[in-house]
Coordinates of C-alpha atoms in Angstrom, one line a residue:
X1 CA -64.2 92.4 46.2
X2 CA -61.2 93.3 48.4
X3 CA -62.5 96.3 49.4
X4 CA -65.4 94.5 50.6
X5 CA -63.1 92.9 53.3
X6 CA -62.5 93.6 56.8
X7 CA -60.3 91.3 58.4
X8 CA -60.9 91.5 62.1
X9 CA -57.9 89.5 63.6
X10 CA -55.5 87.0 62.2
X11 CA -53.1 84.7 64.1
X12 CA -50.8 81.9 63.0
X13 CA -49.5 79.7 66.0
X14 CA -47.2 77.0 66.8
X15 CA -48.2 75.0 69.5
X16 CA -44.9 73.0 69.7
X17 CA -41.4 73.3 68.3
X18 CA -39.3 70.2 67.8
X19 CA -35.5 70.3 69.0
X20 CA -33.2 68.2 67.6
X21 CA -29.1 68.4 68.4
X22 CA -26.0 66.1 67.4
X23 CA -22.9 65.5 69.5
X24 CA -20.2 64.1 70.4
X25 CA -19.1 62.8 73.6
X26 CA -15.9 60.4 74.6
X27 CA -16.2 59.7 70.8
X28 CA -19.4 58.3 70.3
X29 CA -21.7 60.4 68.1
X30 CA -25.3 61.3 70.0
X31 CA -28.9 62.5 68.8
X32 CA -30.1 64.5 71.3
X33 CA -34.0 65.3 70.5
X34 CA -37.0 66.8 72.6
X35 CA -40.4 68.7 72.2
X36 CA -41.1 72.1 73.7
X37 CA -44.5 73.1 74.3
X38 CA -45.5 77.0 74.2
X39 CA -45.6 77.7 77.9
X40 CA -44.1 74.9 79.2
X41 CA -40.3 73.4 78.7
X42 CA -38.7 71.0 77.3
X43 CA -39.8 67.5 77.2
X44 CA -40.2 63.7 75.7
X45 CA -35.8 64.1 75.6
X46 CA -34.3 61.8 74.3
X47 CA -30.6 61.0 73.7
X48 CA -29.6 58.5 71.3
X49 CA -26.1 56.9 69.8
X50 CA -25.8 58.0 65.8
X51 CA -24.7 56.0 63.3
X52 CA -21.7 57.6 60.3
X53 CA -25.3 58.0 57.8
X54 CA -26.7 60.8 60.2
X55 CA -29.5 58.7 61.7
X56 CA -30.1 57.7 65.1
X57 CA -31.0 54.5 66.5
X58 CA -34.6 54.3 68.3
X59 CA -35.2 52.9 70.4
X60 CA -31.5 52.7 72.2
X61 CA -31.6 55.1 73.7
X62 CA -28.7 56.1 75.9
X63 CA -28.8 54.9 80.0
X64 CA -26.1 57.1 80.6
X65 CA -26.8 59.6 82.9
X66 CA -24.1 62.2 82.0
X67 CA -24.4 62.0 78.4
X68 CA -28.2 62.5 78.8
X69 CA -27.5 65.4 81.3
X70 CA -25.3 66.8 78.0
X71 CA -27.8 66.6 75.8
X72 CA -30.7 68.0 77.7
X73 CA -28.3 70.9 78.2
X74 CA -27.7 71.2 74.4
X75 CA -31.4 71.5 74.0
X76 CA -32.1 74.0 76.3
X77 CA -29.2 76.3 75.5
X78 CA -29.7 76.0 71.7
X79 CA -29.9 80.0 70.2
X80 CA -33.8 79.5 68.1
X81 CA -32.9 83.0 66.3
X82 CA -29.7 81.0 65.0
X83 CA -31.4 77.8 64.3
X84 CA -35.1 77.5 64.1
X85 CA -36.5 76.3 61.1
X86 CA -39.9 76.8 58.5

């Protein structure tokens, strides 16, 4: 049967990849987290303060406007050939 077959065109795609980057900043532990969209950039960030079990707390997120600044950054400098998962 497989020599029956012609495959014409095949594509996988990812529409979106999810970022997600921890920190510290003046000693308080952060979750920075965003979505990018193929195209586009970076958006829906969000910053938020961690707790010691890895987990963030939604929804407080962060009002500070540097340590949002910091994580934004984080996101948009993060290497994907280093740290992209499947």
């Amino acid at each position: 049967m497989k020599n029956n077959i012609e495959i014409i065109e095949q594509e996988a795609f990812a529409s979106t990849i999810q970022f997600k980057a921890k920190f510290i900043y003046n000693n308080i532990t952060y979750w920075a987290q965003g979505v990018y969209y193929n195209g586009d950039r970076i958006t829906d960030i969000e910053v938020f303060t961690a707790d010691d079990d890895d987990e963030f707390y939604g929804p407080y997120t962060t009002t500070d406007a540097k340590v949002y600044e910091a994580g934004r950054q984080i996101l948009y400098d993060m290497n994907l050939e280093k740290h992209l998962t499947y």
